[in-house]
Coordinates of C-alpha atoms in Angstrom, one line a residue:
M1 CA 43.5 -1.2 -42.4
K2 CA 40.5 -0.9 -44.4
I3 CA 39.3 -4.5 -43.3
S4 CA 40.0 -3.9 -40.0
K5 CA 38.1 -0.5 -39.7
L6 CA 35.1 -2.3 -41.7
Y7 CA 35.4 -4.8 -38.8
G8 CA 35.2 -2.4 -36.3
L9 CA 32.3 -0.4 -37.4
A10 CA 30.3 -3.9 -37.9
L11 CA 31.3 -4.6 -34.4
A12 CA 30.1 -1.2 -33.4
A13 CA 26.8 -1.6 -35.2
T14 CA 26.2 -4.9 -33.7
M15 CA 27.0 -3.5 -30.3
L16 CA 24.4 -0.9 -31.0
V17 CA 21.5 -3.4 -32.2
A18 CA 22.4 -5.3 -29.0
S19 CA 22.0 -2.3 -27.2
I20 CA 18.8 -1.5 -28.8
A21 CA 17.7 -4.9 -28.5
Q22 CA 18.3 -4.8 -24.7
A23 CA 15.9 -1.7 -23.9
E24 CA 13.1 -2.7 -22.1
T25 CA 9.5 -1.1 -21.1
L26 CA 7.8 -2.4 -18.0
T27 CA 4.2 -1.2 -17.0
L28 CA 3.7 -0.4 -13.2
S29 CA -0.3 -0.2 -12.2
T30 CA -1.4 1.6 -8.9
P31 CA -4.8 1.7 -7.6
D32 CA -4.8 5.5 -6.6
A33 CA -4.6 8.9 -8.6
D34 CA -1.8 10.7 -9.8
T35 CA -1.1 12.8 -6.5
S36 CA -1.4 9.6 -4.2
E37 CA 1.5 9.0 -2.1
I38 CA 1.7 5.2 -3.8
T39 CA 1.5 6.7 -7.4
L40 CA 4.5 9.4 -6.4
A41 CA 6.5 6.0 -4.8
A42 CA 5.6 5.0 -8.2
N43 CA 7.0 7.7 -10.3
K44 CA 9.9 8.1 -7.9
F45 CA 10.9 4.3 -8.2
A46 CA 10.5 4.4 -12.0
E47 CA 13.0 7.5 -12.1
I48 CA 15.5 5.4 -9.8
V49 CA 15.4 2.5 -12.6
S50 CA 16.0 4.4 -15.2
K51 CA 19.1 6.5 -13.7
K52 CA 20.4 2.8 -12.6
T53 CA 19.9 1.4 -16.3
D54 CA 20.6 4.7 -18.0
G55 CA 17.5 4.8 -19.3
K56 CA 17.4 1.0 -21.0
L57 CA 15.1 0.0 -18.4
K58 CA 11.8 2.3 -18.6
I59 CA 9.0 1.8 -16.1
K60 CA 5.4 3.3 -17.0
V61 CA 3.2 4.4 -14.3
F62 CA -0.6 3.6 -14.8
P63 CA -2.6 5.4 -11.8
N64 CA -6.3 4.5 -10.6
G65 CA -6.3 0.9 -11.3
T66 CA -7.0 1.4 -15.3
L67 CA -4.7 -1.4 -16.1
Y68 CA -7.1 -4.1 -14.3
G69 CA -10.4 -1.9 -14.3
G70 CA -10.3 -1.0 -10.9
D71 CA -10.9 -4.6 -9.4
P72 CA -8.0 -4.9 -7.2
S73 CA -8.6 -8.8 -7.0
A74 CA -8.6 -9.4 -10.8
G75 CA -5.3 -6.9 -10.8
V76 CA -3.4 -9.5 -8.4
K77 CA -4.9 -12.1 -10.7
Q78 CA -3.9 -10.6 -13.6
L79 CA -0.3 -10.0 -12.3
A80 CA -0.1 -13.5 -11.7
G81 CA -1.2 -14.5 -15.1
G82 CA 1.3 -12.1 -16.8
S83 CA -1.5 -9.5 -17.9
L84 CA 0.1 -7.1 -15.9
D85 CA 4.0 -6.6 -15.5
M86 CA 4.1 -5.0 -11.9
L87 CA 1.4 -4.2 -9.4
L88 CA 1.4 -2.1 -6.4
N89 CA -1.3 -2.8 -4.1
S90 CA -2.1 -3.0 -0.6
T91 CA -1.1 -5.7 1.9
S92 CA -4.9 -5.8 3.4
L93 CA -5.7 -6.9 -0.3
Y94 CA -3.2 -9.6 -0.5
A95 CA -4.8 -11.0 2.8
T96 CA -7.6 -12.3 0.6
F97 CA -5.3 -14.4 -1.2
N98 CA -2.9 -15.4 1.8
P99 CA -4.3 -14.9 5.5
K100 CA -0.7 -14.3 6.9
F101 CA -1.0 -10.7 5.4
T102 CA -3.6 -10.3 8.2
A103 CA -1.0 -10.0 10.5
I104 CA 0.0 -6.8 9.6
A105 CA -3.3 -5.4 10.2
I106 CA -4.1 -5.9 13.9
P107 CA -5.5 -3.1 15.4
Y108 CA -3.3 -0.8 17.3
Q109 CA -0.3 -2.9 17.3
F110 CA 2.2 -1.0 15.8
R111 CA 3.6 1.8 18.1
D112 CA 4.7 4.1 14.9
I113 CA 5.5 3.6 11.2
D114 CA 9.0 3.3 11.9
Q115 CA 8.3 0.1 13.9
L116 CA 6.3 -1.0 11.0
R117 CA 9.1 -0.3 8.5
V118 CA 11.4 -2.6 11.0
Y119 CA 8.6 -5.4 11.0
L120 CA 8.4 -5.7 7.4
D121 CA 12.1 -5.5 6.4
S122 CA 12.6 -8.5 9.2
D123 CA 12.4 -12.0 8.3
L124 CA 8.7 -12.0 9.3
G125 CA 8.3 -9.1 6.6
K126 CA 10.7 -11.6 4.1
E127 CA 8.7 -14.5 4.7
L128 CA 5.1 -12.8 3.7
S129 CA 6.9 -11.7 0.4
T130 CA 8.4 -15.3 -0.3
D131 CA 4.7 -16.8 0.3
L132 CA 3.6 -14.7 -2.5
S133 CA 5.4 -17.3 -5.0
K134 CA 2.2 -19.5 -3.9
I135 CA 0.0 -17.3 -5.7
G136 CA 2.5 -16.9 -9.0
I137 CA 4.0 -13.5 -7.8
L138 CA 7.6 -12.3 -7.3
G139 CA 7.7 -9.9 -4.2
L140 CA 10.0 -7.4 -5.1
D141 CA 9.4 -5.6 -1.5
L142 CA 7.0 -4.2 1.0
W143 CA 6.7 -0.4 1.3
S144 CA 4.9 1.1 4.5
R145 CA 2.0 3.5 4.4
P146 CA 0.8 5.8 6.7
L147 CA -1.9 4.5 10.0
R148 CA -5.2 4.9 8.9
Q149 CA -7.6 7.7 9.8
I150 CA -11.9 8.1 9.9
T151 CA -13.5 10.2 7.9
N152 CA -17.7 10.4 7.5
S153 CA -20.1 12.8 6.8
K154 CA -22.1 12.7 10.1
A155 CA -20.0 13.7 13.5
P156 CA -17.1 13.8 14.9
I157 CA -15.6 10.4 16.5
K158 CA -14.2 10.5 19.9
S159 CA -15.4 7.1 21.4
P160 CA -16.3 3.8 19.5
A161 CA -20.4 4.9 20.5
D162 CA -20.4 7.1 17.9
L163 CA -19.6 4.7 15.3
K164 CA -22.8 2.8 16.2
G165 CA -25.2 2.6 13.0
M166 CA -22.6 4.4 10.9
K167 CA -22.3 3.0 7.2
L168 CA -18.4 2.8 6.7
R169 CA -16.8 1.5 3.7
V170 CA -13.8 -1.0 4.7
P171 CA -11.5 -3.0 2.7
N172 CA -12.6 -6.6 1.6
N173 CA -10.9 -7.9 4.4
P174 CA -13.0 -9.9 7.3
L175 CA -10.7 -8.1 10.2
W176 CA -11.7 -4.7 9.4
V177 CA -15.4 -6.1 9.6
E178 CA -15.0 -7.9 13.0
F179 CA -13.4 -4.5 14.0
F180 CA -15.8 -1.8 12.9
G181 CA -18.4 -4.2 13.5
A182 CA -17.8 -4.6 17.3
M183 CA -18.1 -1.0 17.7
G184 CA -21.7 -1.2 16.1
A185 CA -20.7 0.1 12.9
A186 CA -22.2 -1.3 9.8
P187 CA -18.5 -2.1 7.7
T188 CA -19.5 -2.1 4.2
P189 CA -16.6 -4.0 2.1
M190 CA -16.1 -2.2 -1.3
A191 CA -13.4 -1.6 -4.0
F192 CA -12.0 2.1 -3.4
A193 CA -13.0 2.8 -6.8
E194 CA -16.3 3.0 -6.1
V195 CA -15.9 4.9 -2.6
Y196 CA -16.2 8.6 -3.8
N197 CA -19.5 7.7 -5.6
A198 CA -20.8 5.7 -2.8
L199 CA -20.0 8.5 -0.5
Q200 CA -21.8 11.2 -2.4
L201 CA -24.9 9.1 -2.9
K202 CA -25.1 8.1 0.8
V203 CA -24.6 4.5 0.1
V204 CA -21.8 5.0 2.9
D205 CA -21.6 7.4 5.5
G206 CA -17.4 7.0 5.9
Q207 CA -14.5 5.2 5.2
E208 CA -11.1 5.0 6.7
N209 CA -7.8 5.0 4.9
P210 CA -4.4 7.0 5.3
V211 CA -4.8 10.8 5.6
N212 CA -3.3 11.5 2.1
V213 CA -6.0 9.4 0.7
P214 CA -8.7 11.9 1.2
V215 CA -6.9 14.6 -0.2
S216 CA -6.0 12.6 -3.2
A217 CA -9.1 11.3 -4.3
K218 CA -11.0 14.4 -3.3
L219 CA -13.0 12.8 -0.6
Y220 CA -13.0 16.4 1.5
E221 CA -15.9 17.3 -1.2
V222 CA -18.2 14.2 0.3
Q223 CA -16.9 14.0 4.1
K224 CA -17.0 16.5 6.8
Y225 CA -15.2 14.9 9.5
L226 CA -11.5 13.3 10.2
T227 CA -10.7 11.6 13.2
I228 CA -7.0 10.9 13.8
S229 CA -7.4 7.6 15.0
N230 CA -4.4 5.7 13.9
H231 CA -6.4 2.2 14.2
I232 CA -4.8 0.0 11.8
A233 CA -1.5 0.1 10.0
D234 CA -1.2 -1.4 6.1
A235 CA 1.3 -1.7 3.6
W236 CA 2.5 -2.0 -0.1
V237 CA 3.2 -4.8 -2.1
L238 CA 5.6 -4.2 -4.8
G239 CA 4.9 -7.1 -6.8
M240 CA 5.9 -8.6 -10.3
N241 CA 4.8 -11.3 -12.7
P242 CA 8.1 -13.8 -12.1
A243 CA 8.1 -14.7 -16.0
R244 CA 8.5 -11.4 -16.9
F245 CA 11.4 -10.5 -14.0
E246 CA 13.3 -14.0 -15.1
G247 CA 13.1 -12.6 -18.9
L248 CA 15.4 -9.6 -17.9
D249 CA 19.1 -9.0 -18.0
E250 CA 20.5 -9.6 -15.0
N251 CA 21.6 -6.1 -14.5
F252 CA 17.9 -5.0 -14.9
K253 CA 16.9 -7.4 -12.5
V254 CA 19.6 -5.8 -9.8
A255 CA 18.3 -2.4 -10.5
L256 CA 14.7 -3.2 -9.6
K257 CA 15.8 -4.9 -6.6
E258 CA 17.9 -2.0 -5.3
A259 CA 15.5 0.8 -6.4
A260 CA 12.6 -0.8 -4.4
V261 CA 14.6 -0.9 -1.5
E262 CA 15.8 2.9 -2.3
T263 CA 12.1 4.1 -2.9
E264 CA 11.1 2.5 0.3
A265 CA 13.2 4.8 2.3
W266 CA 12.1 8.0 0.2
K267 CA 8.6 7.1 0.6
A268 CA 8.4 6.8 4.3
Q269 CA 10.6 10.1 4.4
N270 CA 7.9 11.3 1.9
D271 CA 4.7 10.3 3.7
A272 CA 6.2 11.7 7.0
A273 CA 7.0 15.1 5.6
D274 CA 3.2 15.1 3.8
I275 CA 1.0 14.2 6.8
D276 CA 0.5 18.4 8.0
K277 CA 0.1 19.1 4.6
S278 CA -2.6 16.7 3.9
L279 CA -4.2 17.8 7.1
E280 CA -3.9 21.6 6.1
T281 CA -5.7 20.5 2.7
L282 CA -8.2 18.9 4.3
K283 CA -9.0 21.5 6.8
K284 CA -8.8 24.3 3.7
N285 CA -11.4 22.3 2.2
G286 CA -14.0 22.7 4.9
M287 CA -13.5 19.2 7.2
E288 CA -13.1 19.2 10.9
V289 CA -10.2 17.6 12.3
N290 CA -10.3 15.8 15.9
T291 CA -7.3 13.6 17.5
L292 CA -8.3 10.9 19.5
T293 CA -7.1 11.9 22.9
D294 CA -4.9 9.2 25.1
D295 CA -8.2 8.2 27.3
E296 CA -10.5 8.3 24.3
R297 CA -7.8 6.4 22.0
K298 CA -8.0 3.6 25.1
A299 CA -11.5 2.7 24.4
F300 CA -10.8 1.6 21.0
V301 CA -7.9 -0.4 22.1
Q302 CA -9.8 -2.1 24.5
V303 CA -12.6 -3.4 21.5
A304 CA -9.7 -4.4 19.6
A305 CA -7.9 -6.4 22.5
G306 CA -11.3 -8.1 23.2
L307 CA -10.9 -9.4 19.3
S308 CA -7.6 -10.8 19.7
A309 CA -8.5 -14.7 19.4
K310 CA -10.8 -13.9 16.5
F311 CA -7.7 -11.6 14.8
S312 CA -5.5 -14.6 15.4
S313 CA -8.0 -17.1 13.5
L314 CA -8.2 -14.5 10.6
V315 CA -4.6 -14.9 10.0
K316 CA -5.0 -18.9 10.0
D317 CA -1.5 -19.2 11.1
Q318 CA -1.0 -19.2 15.1
A319 CA 2.7 -19.4 14.7
F320 CA 3.2 -16.5 12.1
F321 CA 0.6 -14.8 14.6
D322 CA 2.4 -15.3 17.7
K323 CA 5.9 -14.6 16.0
T324 CA 4.4 -10.9 15.2
Q325 CA 3.3 -10.5 18.7
A326 CA 6.7 -11.5 20.2
F327 CA 8.8 -9.3 17.8
L328 CA 6.5 -6.4 18.3
K329 CA 7.2 -6.5 22.0
T330 CA 10.9 -6.8 21.5
N331 CA 11.4 -4.1 19.0

């Protein structure tokens, strides 16, 4: 009996040690502030993963690009190299590494966020995620983000002509340069970490992002006008280092994949609920807001339509560009 009891205790101790040994902590880096929609989603993701694994798999979220020095391209390279475990960054950034991601950002092609979500979850979205393996990254999921709007410190924007001569910060992506350049603006690619200071010092006059970004980054302190233009769709890549993923227990892998899907649905609801709140915050902090009328919007759409051939060449995969356009006509 004593031997049996001792054996039982030893087995329990061994199982406890094994359980402790299996505990893991992953880092997840985001480019924006604690209060941004993407960092809130990252924290929700960490919460869901913890619940699914009884706290054995923890994810520590680092906002503001701190783990990669605020240089998003460096962050992607560090993720592929293994010095970052997980990274959330925009599909517009990933277009630098794989031009096919540019297909998401063609101006005015998405009817609304629901259509964007359907696209991201389609075979075309899965193809983009799978293609991340070519640059050494595992794509866990693609998450939608709100449509992009324009802010500036000079005047309300109601027509493409209002952008003439305006120095506008854009992501480091040639599609943005082509689109805003065609309207006479002076598009200025710049890492987002530099934007607040650039606006404050008048290096640039404005920027464009989903409406929650001027709130979380406090751009209302250095911007006066917001135009609801809904001009470009964008998304987030939830990327992971493949070797780090493969080294995890199978139940942790399942938890990560399931949590990614659940977080995407939560994020879409949270983003939609936050838009009115963000607009109210910006107005309370002195920003003037105008929404393009249908007639005003047509002028911007016409500019985009005139650049269709250029946009398809930037995707650098005509077949994928055509499949995207065909998908949007039928969904």
